[in-house]
GROMACS .gro file of C-alpha atoms in nm:
model
  475
    1MET     CA    1  -7.548  -2.016   1.815
    2VAL     CA    2  -7.218  -2.204   1.781
    3LYS     CA    3  -7.221  -2.564   1.899
    4LYS     CA    4  -6.946  -2.724   2.109
    5GLY     CA    5  -6.836  -2.958   1.826
    6GLU     CA    6  -6.801  -2.666   1.585
    7ILE     CA    7  -6.573  -2.486   1.831
    8GLY     CA    8  -6.347  -2.793   1.842
    9ASP     CA    9  -6.336  -2.816   1.464
   10LYS     CA   10  -6.247  -2.450   1.433
   11SER     CA   11  -5.975  -2.490   1.694
   12GLU     CA   12  -5.824  -2.781   1.501
   13LYS     CA   13  -5.843  -2.581   1.177
   14LYS     CA   14  -5.666  -2.288   1.344
   15LYS     CA   15  -5.389  -2.515   1.474
   16SER     CA   16  -5.349  -2.673   1.131
   17ARG     CA   17  -5.339  -2.335   0.958
   18TRP     CA   18  -5.074  -2.198   1.195
   19GLY     CA   19  -4.875  -2.519   1.166
   20TRP     CA   20  -4.865  -2.464   0.790
   21ILE     CA   21  -4.760  -2.102   0.838
   22PHE     CA   22  -4.475  -2.192   1.074
   23GLY     CA   23  -4.368  -2.461   0.829
   24ALA     CA   24  -4.360  -2.204   0.550
   25ILE     CA   25  -4.147  -1.973   0.765
   26LEU     CA   26  -3.902  -2.255   0.836
   27VAL     CA   27  -3.870  -2.336   0.465
   28VAL     CA   28  -3.807  -1.970   0.381
   29LEU     CA   29  -3.543  -1.943   0.655
   30LEU     CA   30  -3.360  -2.248   0.523
   31ALA     CA   31  -3.378  -2.122   0.164
   32THR     CA   32  -3.248  -1.781   0.267
   33ALA     CA   33  -2.960  -1.934   0.463
   34VAL     CA   34  -2.862  -2.153   0.166
   35ALA     CA   35  -2.877  -1.857  -0.074
   36SER     CA   36  -2.671  -1.646   0.163
   37SER     CA   37  -2.416  -1.926   0.193
   38ILE     CA   38  -2.393  -1.956  -0.185
   39ASN     CA   39  -2.340  -1.581  -0.221
   40THR     CA   40  -2.073  -1.587   0.052
   41ASN     CA   41  -1.898  -1.877  -0.115
   42LYS     CA   42  -1.905  -1.694  -0.447
   43ILE     CA   43  -1.743  -1.390  -0.289
   44SER     CA   44  -1.486  -1.605  -0.112
   45LEU     CA   45  -1.414  -1.796  -0.432
   46SER     CA   46  -1.364  -1.474  -0.623
   47ASN     CA   47  -1.109  -1.368  -0.361
   48HIS     CA   48  -0.928  -1.704  -0.389
   49GLN     CA   49  -0.926  -1.749  -0.764
   50HIS     CA   50  -0.944  -1.398  -0.907
   51ASN     CA   51  -0.587  -1.395  -1.034
   52GLN     CA   52  -0.671  -1.186  -1.338
   53ALA     CA   53  -0.924  -0.920  -1.249
   54CYS     CA   54  -1.144  -0.763  -1.512
   55ASN     CA   55  -0.985  -0.449  -1.650
   56CYS     CA   56  -1.300  -0.260  -1.742
   57ALA     CA   57  -1.218   0.074  -1.899
   58ASP     CA   58  -1.576   0.201  -1.868
   59SER     CA   59  -1.565   0.167  -1.489
   60ARG     CA   60  -1.279   0.413  -1.442
   61LYS     CA   61  -1.386   0.695  -1.213
   62TYR     CA   62  -1.055   0.885  -1.200
   63THR     CA   63  -1.008   1.118  -1.493
   64GLY     CA   64  -0.842   1.452  -1.561
   65ILE     CA   65  -0.526   1.597  -1.407
   66VAL     CA   66  -0.400   1.442  -1.084
   67GLU     CA   67  -0.438   1.716  -0.821
   68ASP     CA   68  -0.125   1.934  -0.779
   69CYS     CA   69   0.054   1.734  -1.050
   70CYS     CA   70   0.124   1.776  -1.419
   71CYS     CA   71  -0.019   1.452  -1.562
   72ASP     CA   72  -0.368   1.305  -1.592
   73TYR     CA   73  -0.486   0.970  -1.460
   74GLU     CA   74  -0.525   0.814  -1.804
   75THR     CA   75  -0.168   0.902  -1.899
   76VAL     CA   76  -0.031   0.769  -1.571
   77ASP     CA   77  -0.219   0.441  -1.615
   78GLY     CA   78  -0.100   0.401  -1.974
   79LEU     CA   79   0.265   0.482  -1.899
   80ASN     CA   80   0.266   0.267  -1.589
   81GLU     CA   81   0.127  -0.039  -1.762
   82GLU     CA   82   0.328  -0.009  -2.083
   83VAL     CA   83   0.661   0.132  -1.966
   84LEU     CA   84   0.723   0.197  -1.599
   85ASN     CA   85   0.590  -0.110  -1.419
   86PRO     CA   86   0.767  -0.366  -1.642
   87LEU     CA   87   1.099  -0.180  -1.605
   88LEU     CA   88   1.067  -0.137  -1.230
   89GLN     CA   89   0.962  -0.497  -1.173
   90GLU     CA   90   1.281  -0.611  -1.344
   91LEU     CA   91   1.501  -0.346  -1.184
   92VAL     CA   92   1.423  -0.440  -0.824
   93THR     CA   93   1.524  -0.803  -0.880
   94THR     CA   94   1.884  -0.710  -0.967
   95PRO     CA   95   2.148  -0.766  -0.696
   96PHE     CA   96   2.196  -0.392  -0.642
   97PHE     CA   97   1.831  -0.323  -0.560
   98ARG     CA   98   1.767  -0.659  -0.396
   99TYR     CA   99   1.969  -0.600  -0.078
  100PHE     CA  100   1.862  -0.334   0.170
  101LYS     CA  101   2.059  -0.228   0.478
  102VAL     CA  102   1.832  -0.176   0.777
  103LYS     CA  103   1.840  -0.142   1.154
  104LEU     CA  104   1.573  -0.387   1.268
  105TRP     CA  105   1.640  -0.390   1.642
  106CYS     CA  106   1.548  -0.052   1.784
  107ASP     CA  107   1.364   0.068   2.091
  108CYS     CA  108   1.054   0.276   2.026
  109PRO     CA  109   1.142   0.633   2.128
  110PHE     CA  110   0.780   0.720   2.207
  111TRP     CA  111   0.628   0.428   2.402
  112PRO     CA  112   0.700   0.066   2.502
  113ASP     CA  113   0.578  -0.145   2.212
  114ASP     CA  114   0.339  -0.426   2.303
  115GLY     CA  115   0.235  -0.525   1.954
  116MET     CA  116   0.298  -0.887   1.873
  117CYS     CA  117   0.257  -1.039   1.529
  118ARG     CA  118   0.104  -1.386   1.537
  119LEU     CA  119   0.224  -1.512   1.195
  120ARG     CA  120   0.565  -1.643   1.105
  121ASP     CA  121   0.538  -1.419   0.798
  122CYS     CA  122   0.613  -1.129   1.034
  123SER     CA  123   0.971  -1.252   1.056
  124VAL     CA  124   1.248  -1.143   0.821
  125CYS     CA  125   1.517  -1.354   0.661
  126GLU     CA  126   1.842  -1.173   0.734
  127CYS     CA  127   2.136  -1.227   0.505
  128GLU     CA  128   2.442  -1.405   0.634
  129GLU     CA  129   2.768  -1.211   0.624
  130ASN     CA  130   2.883  -1.377   0.300
  131GLU     CA  131   2.550  -1.367   0.117
  132PHE     CA  132   2.534  -1.004   0.006
  133PRO     CA  133   2.781  -0.808  -0.207
  134GLU     CA  134   3.112  -0.752  -0.028
  135ILE     CA  135   3.143  -0.415  -0.199
  136PHE     CA  136   2.834  -0.301  -0.006
  137LYS     CA  137   3.044  -0.326   0.312
  138LYS     CA  138   3.363  -0.169   0.182
  139PRO     CA  139   3.530  -0.081  -0.149
  140GLY     CA  140   3.643  -0.379  -0.352
  141ARG     CA  141   3.498  -0.663  -0.551
  142ILE     CA  142   3.410  -1.025  -0.505
  143SER     CA  143   3.394  -1.296  -0.763
  144SER     CA  144   3.082  -1.315  -0.974
  145GLN     CA  145   2.827  -1.545  -0.815
  146ASP     CA  146   2.459  -1.582  -0.755
  147LEU     CA  147   2.404  -1.376  -0.441
  148VAL     CA  148   2.113  -1.535  -0.264
  149CYS     CA  149   1.999  -1.488   0.094
  150GLN     CA  150   1.920  -1.841   0.204
  151GLU     CA  151   1.573  -1.882   0.349
  152GLY     CA  152   1.482  -2.198   0.540
  153LYS     CA  153   1.442  -2.021   0.874
  154PRO     CA  154   1.067  -2.044   0.936
  155GLN     CA  155   1.106  -1.896   1.285
  156ALA     CA  156   1.380  -1.646   1.199
  157THR     CA  157   1.352  -1.301   1.351
  158VAL     CA  158   1.307  -1.111   1.024
  159ASP     CA  159   1.279  -1.350   0.698
  160ARG     CA  160   1.978   2.003  -0.583
  161THR     CA  161   2.113   2.115  -0.833
  162LEU     CA  162   2.244   1.849  -1.063
  163ASP     CA  163   2.538   1.910  -1.295
  164ARG     CA  164   2.672   1.690  -1.575
  165ARG     CA  165   2.916   1.525  -1.335
  166ALA     CA  166   2.665   1.459  -1.063
  167PHE     CA  167   2.787   1.131  -0.919
  168ARG     CA  168   3.098   1.160  -0.701
  169GLY     CA  169   3.096   0.820  -0.542
  170TRP     CA  170   2.873   0.668  -0.277
  171VAL     CA  171   2.878   0.852   0.053
  172GLU     CA  172   2.778   0.765   0.408
  173ILE     CA  173   2.583   1.064   0.523
  174ASP     CA  174   2.262   1.095   0.724
  175ASN     CA  175   1.947   1.195   0.539
  176PRO     CA  176   1.818   1.522   0.692
  177TRP     CA  177   1.460   1.404   0.637
  178THR     CA  178   1.487   1.075   0.828
  179SER     CA  179   1.579   0.980   1.185
  180ASP     CA  180   1.800   0.671   1.145
  181ASP     CA  181   2.177   0.703   1.183
  182GLU     CA  182   2.268   0.569   0.841
  183THR     CA  183   2.639   0.564   0.926
  184ASP     CA  184   2.595   0.323   1.218
  185ASN     CA  185   2.681   0.008   1.024
  186ALA     CA  186   2.747  -0.199   1.338
  187GLU     CA  187   2.375  -0.215   1.420
  188MET     CA  188   2.251  -0.264   1.063
  189THR     CA  189   2.195  -0.583   0.869
  190TYR     CA  190   2.134  -0.663   0.503
  191VAL     CA  191   1.802  -0.813   0.399
  192ASN     CA  192   1.709  -0.973   0.068
  193LEU     CA  193   1.385  -0.799  -0.026
  194GLN     CA  194   1.292  -1.070  -0.275
  195LEU     CA  195   1.267  -1.320   0.010
  196ASN     CA  196   1.077  -1.080   0.235
  197PRO     CA  197   0.787  -0.954   0.021
  198GLU     CA  198   0.548  -0.687   0.141
  199ARG     CA  199   0.230  -0.875   0.225
  200TYR     CA  200  -0.024  -0.951   0.498
  201THR     CA  201   0.146  -1.042   0.827
  202GLY     CA  202  -0.134  -1.050   1.083
  203TYR     CA  203  -0.011  -0.727   1.242
  204THR     CA  204  -0.339  -0.566   1.345
  205GLY     CA  205  -0.514  -0.426   1.649
  206PRO     CA  206  -0.437  -0.132   1.881
  207SER     CA  207  -0.059  -0.145   1.829
  208ALA     CA  208  -0.087  -0.105   1.452
  209ARG     CA  209  -0.358   0.160   1.479
  210ARG     CA  210  -0.150   0.359   1.727
  211ILE     CA  211   0.128   0.397   1.468
  212TRP     CA  212  -0.099   0.551   1.205
  213ASP     CA  213  -0.285   0.759   1.464
  214ALA     CA  214   0.045   0.910   1.579
  215ILE     CA  215   0.151   0.975   1.220
  216TYR     CA  216  -0.169   1.156   1.126
  217THR     CA  217  -0.269   1.334   1.447
  218GLU     CA  218   0.072   1.441   1.577
  219ASN     CA  219   0.280   1.492   1.266
  220CYS     CA  220   0.054   1.498   0.965
  221PRO     CA  221  -0.292   1.619   1.073
  222ARG     CA  222  -0.583   1.576   0.836
  223TYR     CA  223  -0.633   1.909   0.671
  224PRO     CA  224  -0.968   2.092   0.651
  225SER     CA  225  -1.041   2.192   0.294
  226GLY     CA  226  -0.865   2.516   0.201
  227GLU     CA  227  -0.712   2.577   0.544
  228PHE     CA  228  -0.370   2.415   0.504
  229CYS     CA  229  -0.089   2.564   0.304
  230LYS     CA  230   0.028   2.369  -0.002
  231GLU     CA  231   0.340   2.240   0.168
  232LYS     CA  232   0.156   2.083   0.463
  233LYS     CA  233  -0.105   1.950   0.225
  234VAL     CA  234   0.172   1.783   0.025
  235LEU     CA  235   0.305   1.609   0.337
  236TYR     CA  236  -0.041   1.478   0.425
  237LYS     CA  237  -0.103   1.352   0.071
  238LEU     CA  238   0.235   1.179   0.056
  239ILE     CA  239   0.166   0.990   0.380
  240SER     CA  240  -0.191   0.910   0.277
  241GLY     CA  241  -0.071   0.782  -0.061
  242LEU     CA  242   0.194   0.565   0.105
  243HIS     CA  243  -0.067   0.434   0.351
  244SER     CA  244  -0.297   0.344   0.059
  245SER     CA  245  -0.016   0.163  -0.120
  246ILE     CA  246   0.069  -0.045   0.188
  247SER     CA  247  -0.298  -0.139   0.235
  248ILE     CA  248  -0.327  -0.240  -0.129
  249HIS     CA  249  -0.027  -0.473  -0.105
  250ILE     CA  250  -0.168  -0.633   0.209
  251ALA     CA  251  -0.500  -0.695   0.030
  252ALA     CA  252  -0.331  -0.820  -0.287
  253ASP     CA  253  -0.122  -1.082  -0.104
  254TYR     CA  254  -0.346  -1.191   0.182
  255LEU     CA  255  -0.355  -1.509   0.391
  256LEU     CA  256  -0.701  -1.637   0.302
  257ASP     CA  257  -0.675  -1.971   0.480
  258GLU     CA  258  -0.411  -1.997   0.753
  259ALA     CA  259  -0.464  -2.371   0.810
  260ALA     CA  260  -0.410  -2.455   0.442
  261ASN     CA  261  -0.158  -2.172   0.386
  262VAL     CA  262  -0.360  -2.035   0.096
  263TRP     CA  263  -0.269  -1.684  -0.020
  264GLY     CA  264  -0.456  -1.464  -0.265
  265GLN     CA  265  -0.644  -1.140  -0.319
  266ASN     CA  266  -0.878  -1.002  -0.055
  267LEU     CA  267  -1.097  -0.775  -0.264
  268GLN     CA  268  -1.327  -0.677   0.020
  269LEU     CA  269  -1.033  -0.560   0.233
  270MET     CA  270  -0.901  -0.354  -0.056
  271TYR     CA  271  -1.241  -0.192  -0.095
  272ASP     CA  272  -1.288  -0.132   0.277
  273ARG     CA  273  -0.946   0.027   0.328
  274VAL     CA  274  -0.888   0.214   0.002
  275LEU     CA  275  -1.137   0.198  -0.285
  276GLN     CA  276  -1.440   0.331  -0.101
  277TYR     CA  277  -1.243   0.650  -0.025
  278PRO     CA  278  -1.164   0.823  -0.358
  279ASP     CA  279  -0.922   1.065  -0.189
  280ARG     CA  280  -0.702   0.775  -0.085
  281VAL     CA  281  -0.675   0.656  -0.444
  282ARG     CA  282  -0.602   1.011  -0.564
  283ASN     CA  283  -0.332   1.049  -0.300
  284LEU     CA  284  -0.174   0.723  -0.418
  285TYR     CA  285  -0.142   0.866  -0.770
  286PHE     CA  286  -0.005   1.190  -0.627
  287THR     CA  287   0.263   1.009  -0.425
  288TYR     CA  288   0.359   0.800  -0.728
  289LEU     CA  289   0.408   1.110  -0.945
  290PHE     CA  290   0.595   1.290  -0.666
  291VAL     CA  291   0.848   1.007  -0.631
  292LEU     CA  292   0.870   0.965  -1.010
  293ARG     CA  293   0.955   1.336  -1.036
  294ALA     CA  294   1.237   1.293  -0.782
  295VAL     CA  295   1.382   1.003  -0.981
  296THR     CA  296   1.370   1.190  -1.313
  297LYS     CA  297   1.511   1.509  -1.156
  298ALA     CA  298   1.810   1.309  -1.030
  299ALA     CA  299   1.857   1.153  -1.375
  300ASP     CA  300   2.217   1.275  -1.422
  301TYR     CA  301   2.319   1.144  -1.082
  302LEU     CA  302   2.144   0.809  -1.118
  303GLU     CA  303   2.275   0.758  -1.470
  304GLN     CA  304   2.637   0.802  -1.358
  305ALA     CA  305   2.604   0.610  -1.032
  306GLU     CA  306   2.802   0.291  -0.977
  307TYR     CA  307   2.579  -0.012  -0.948
  308ASP     CA  308   2.862  -0.243  -0.849
  309THR     CA  309   2.786  -0.569  -0.669
  310GLY     CA  310   3.072  -0.787  -0.795
  311ASN     CA  311   2.852  -0.939  -1.065
  312PRO     CA  312   2.948  -0.754  -1.388
  313THR     CA  313   2.668  -0.901  -1.598
  314GLU     CA  314   2.397  -0.806  -1.351
  315ASP     CA  315   2.557  -0.466  -1.285
  316LEU     CA  316   2.548  -0.377  -1.655
  317LYS     CA  317   2.186  -0.489  -1.668
  318THR     CA  318   2.103  -0.264  -1.370
  319LYS     CA  319   2.266   0.037  -1.536
  320SER     CA  320   2.084  -0.032  -1.863
  321LEU     CA  321   1.746  -0.065  -1.694
  322MET     CA  322   1.805   0.256  -1.500
  323LYS     CA  323   1.882   0.448  -1.821
  324GLN     CA  324   1.570   0.308  -1.985
  325LEU     CA  325   1.368   0.433  -1.689
  326LEU     CA  326   1.528   0.777  -1.670
  327TYR     CA  327   1.523   0.861  -2.040
  328ASN     CA  328   1.223   0.675  -2.171
  329PRO     CA  329   1.093   0.870  -2.471
  330LYS     CA  330   0.728   0.790  -2.401
  331LEU     CA  331   0.759   0.917  -2.044
  332GLN     CA  332   0.941   1.231  -2.154
  333ALA     CA  333   0.680   1.302  -2.422
  334ALA     CA  334   0.366   1.232  -2.218
  335CYS     CA  335   0.469   1.338  -1.867
  336PRO     CA  336   0.802   1.525  -1.868
  337ILE     CA  337   0.749   1.689  -1.526
  338PRO     CA  338   0.523   1.466  -1.313
  339PHE     CA  339   0.525   1.714  -1.022
  340ASP     CA  340   0.638   2.078  -1.015
  341GLU     CA  341   0.823   2.138  -0.689
  342ALA     CA  342   0.907   2.497  -0.791
  343LYS     CA  343   0.559   2.604  -0.678
  344LEU     CA  344   0.644   2.533  -0.314
  345TRP     CA  345   0.846   2.714  -0.045
  346GLN     CA  346   0.763   3.056  -0.188
  347GLY     CA  347   0.771   3.369   0.025
  348GLN     CA  348   0.971   3.472   0.331
  349SER     CA  349   0.840   3.190   0.549
  350GLY     CA  350   0.955   2.924   0.303
  351PRO     CA  351   1.277   2.819   0.486
  352GLU     CA  352   1.105   2.803   0.827
  353LEU     CA  353   0.816   2.603   0.682
  354ARG     CA  354   1.060   2.361   0.521
  355GLN     CA  355   1.235   2.303   0.855
  356GLN     CA  356   0.901   2.246   1.026
  357ILE     CA  357   0.785   1.987   0.773
  358GLN     CA  358   1.128   1.825   0.772
  359LYS     CA  359   1.103   1.784   1.149
  360GLN     CA  360   0.756   1.632   1.117
  361PHE     CA  361   0.878   1.383   0.860
  362ARG     CA  362   1.173   1.289   1.081
  363ASN     CA  363   0.924   1.211   1.358
  364ILE     CA  364   0.728   0.992   1.116
  365SER     CA  365   1.052   0.814   1.031
  366ALA     CA  366   1.126   0.758   1.401
  367LEU     CA  367   0.781   0.606   1.448
  368MET     CA  368   0.887   0.314   1.227
  369ASP     CA  369   1.092   0.187   1.523
  370CYS     CA  370   0.762   0.144   1.712
  371VAL     CA  371   0.616  -0.101   1.459
  372GLY     CA  372   0.575  -0.431   1.642
  373CYS     CA  373   0.604  -0.656   1.335
  374GLU     CA  374   0.955  -0.700   1.195
  375LYS     CA  375   0.856  -0.740   0.831
  376CYS     CA  376   0.621  -0.442   0.859
  377ARG     CA  377   0.906  -0.247   1.017
  378LEU     CA  378   1.139  -0.348   0.733
  379TRP     CA  379   0.904  -0.222   0.461
  380GLY     CA  380   0.801   0.079   0.666
  381LYS     CA  381   1.162   0.187   0.709
  382LEU     CA  382   1.245   0.122   0.344
  383GLN     CA  383   0.950   0.317   0.206
  384VAL     CA  384   0.982   0.606   0.449
  385LEU     CA  385   1.354   0.629   0.360
  386GLY     CA  386   1.256   0.621  -0.008
  387LEU     CA  387   1.008   0.902   0.048
  388GLY     CA  388   1.266   1.093   0.253
  389THR     CA  389   1.511   1.052  -0.036
  390ALA     CA  390   1.255   1.194  -0.278
  391LEU     CA  391   1.204   1.491  -0.044
  392LYS     CA  392   1.581   1.532  -0.018
  393ILE     CA  393   1.619   1.539  -0.397
  394LEU     CA  394   1.336   1.786  -0.454
  395PHE     CA  395   1.365   2.015  -0.151
  396SER     CA  396   1.712   2.006   0.002
  397VAL     CA  397   1.854   2.257  -0.246
  398ASP     CA  398   1.705   2.570  -0.389
  399GLY     CA  399   1.708   2.471  -0.755
  400GLN     CA  400   1.966   2.726  -0.860
  401ASP     CA  401   2.285   2.623  -1.039
  402HIS     CA  402   2.532   2.670  -0.753
  403VAL     CA  403   2.864   2.491  -0.801
  404ASP     CA  404   2.901   2.421  -0.428
  405GLN     CA  405   2.564   2.247  -0.401
  406HIS     CA  406   2.561   1.894  -0.531
  407LEU     CA  407   2.324   1.611  -0.460
  408GLN     CA  408   2.482   1.332  -0.257
  409LEU     CA  409   2.299   1.007  -0.206
  410GLN     CA  410   2.383   0.695  -0.014
  411ARG     CA  411   2.365   0.363  -0.188
  412ASN     CA  412   2.088   0.265   0.056
  413GLU     CA  413   1.886   0.574  -0.034
  414VAL     CA  414   1.891   0.482  -0.403
  415ILE     CA  415   1.790   0.125  -0.320
  416ALA     CA  416   1.500   0.253  -0.108
  417LEU     CA  417   1.395   0.508  -0.373
  418GLY     CA  418   1.388   0.246  -0.650
  419ASN     CA  419   1.193  -0.004  -0.444
  420LEU     CA  420   0.944   0.258  -0.326
  421LEU     CA  421   0.876   0.368  -0.683
  422ASN     CA  422   0.815   0.005  -0.775
  423ARG     CA  423   0.576  -0.045  -0.482
  424LEU     CA  424   0.374   0.263  -0.582
  425SER     CA  425   0.376   0.157  -0.947
  426GLU     CA  426   0.248  -0.187  -0.851
  427SER     CA  427  -0.026  -0.031  -0.634
  428VAL     CA  428  -0.148   0.187  -0.921
  429LYS     CA  429  -0.157  -0.123  -1.142
  430LEU     CA  430  -0.349  -0.322  -0.878
  431VAL     CA  431  -0.607  -0.045  -0.838
  432ARG     CA  432  -0.678  -0.062  -1.207
  433GLN     CA  433  -0.685  -0.443  -1.216
  434MET     CA  434  -0.860  -0.525  -0.888
  435GLY     CA  435  -1.071  -0.213  -0.845
  436PRO     CA  436  -1.364  -0.292  -1.078
  437SER     CA  437  -1.400  -0.647  -0.942
  438ALA     CA  438  -1.381  -0.531  -0.579
  439GLU     CA  439  -1.647  -0.267  -0.639
  440LYS     CA  440  -1.874  -0.514  -0.820
  441ILE     CA  441  -1.851  -0.755  -0.528
  442MET     CA  442  -1.940  -0.482  -0.280
  443GLU     CA  443  -2.230  -0.367  -0.499
  444GLY     CA  444  -2.346  -0.728  -0.512
  445GLN     CA  445  -2.343  -0.750  -0.134
  446VAL     CA  446  -2.546  -0.428  -0.107
  447PHE     CA  447  -2.798  -0.553  -0.364
  448ALA     CA  448  -2.816  -0.893  -0.193
  449HIS     CA  449  -2.881  -0.725   0.142
  450ALA     CA  450  -3.149  -0.504  -0.013
  451ASP     CA  451  -3.303  -0.807  -0.187
  452HIS     CA  452  -3.309  -1.008   0.139
  453THR     CA  453  -3.472  -0.714   0.317
  454SER     CA  454  -3.731  -0.685   0.042
  455THR     CA  455  -3.795  -1.062   0.050
  456TRP     CA  456  -3.854  -1.061   0.424
  457ARG     CA  457  -4.087  -0.763   0.390
  458ARG     CA  458  -4.295  -0.951   0.133
  459ILE     CA  459  -4.298  -1.266   0.352
  460TRP     CA  460  -4.410  -1.070   0.656
  461THR     CA  461  -4.686  -0.900   0.457
  462SER     CA  462  -4.806  -1.234   0.324
  463LEU     CA  463  -4.802  -1.395   0.667
  464SER     CA  464  -4.991  -1.103   0.818
  465LYS     CA  465  -5.254  -1.137   0.544
  466LEU     CA  466  -5.280  -1.515   0.602
  467ARG     CA  467  -5.324  -1.460   0.974
  468TRP     CA  468  -5.593  -1.198   0.919
  469GLU     CA  469  -5.781  -1.422   0.675
  470SER     CA  470  -5.743  -1.724   0.905
  471ASP     CA  471  -5.878  -1.539   1.207
  472LYS     CA  472  -6.165  -1.399   0.999
  473GLU     CA  473  -6.260  -1.743   0.865
  474ILE     CA  474  -6.246  -1.911   1.207
  475THR     CA  475  -6.443  -1.642   1.383
   0.00000   0.00000   0.00000
């Protein structure tokens, strides 16, 4: 028989035991929160300070021939790092490739745009009338000078068949693959691309998603495996590769701390938007090789072109860099034909199919006027024009040596083509540099989550055992 005093003692023991248990739970919760905070800070710090990502060769998951192309991933990486990227990085800083003519103020032809960008980095620095080469406006020269588009406006509203005599002077002619009226100079302005880098702008939400949804669903539908013809598959892969490149540049130059104006790499964003989807990386390589093929196919034209800006020293440098790019012996030996366009447009339906895809790409081009962020619109228009120029070079003529068919490019098309190739080259480089670190961070988060889950499972098991033993002892 249990006495009254013993019941009281047991009750006090039970309270004391459960007090200890709750105390243990509180300590574990605090320790877990601190550990989680440390892990989060480590990830954040790696995003802030990871200027030189680990380039781990053994982590490469892309090997063999790039699909539908004529080069393998390893060759592309080697050529890009050793030859192409250094040349392109220097080429786009020259006065000729620095200034891009663009129509920034356009009404969206599909819907009223309600997308607002909340950062001043959405704005573009437009060049004043006397700050870009006079020869870009009309024939003639200006005295040699440093042509710089002055910034300082924090709230500004936007900081074929090729013969041996291919170039016949710059022309003003509309690109059949794009929607803009390239001859309408009255509504176009020059922008210094060096002062308006492609980077994070804060342009997100439904407005931004609607652009890509319209591109993919209405003009470039995702193709079921084996059901789309090669030509439509090419269009999808080009747009997907361009989309991947844009996402990579946003992640590589991201506003990490708006209050302190700290910019850096956002490795998690790069993983979430690109790296976790291998097809997106493969399509990036495909688009790079496609555009590279267009540039090398137009070698005669681009070699003879006039890169005049009124600065003879810089103009000679531009011409020299272009020749080094077009006729690089390592490129010609390792990857002479990056993409073989001769495999497309075969059969009786070829011309009709070409017109259909051309119309779809023109619609994609027109959608750039619906982008609600001016800097995003600038780079969207430039890169879509560059891609349209590549399509024009590869597909606007039938490849036969007809005297009456000659490639004609606008100056603006060449500027867009060169800058697009550089953007794609930089994206391929960033995938190789940032990719292993981004994937390690994400693996660390998965392991940390699994470890936390396992820890809580052990804690709960231990507490359940303590409770069972406590109740058994008291009763």
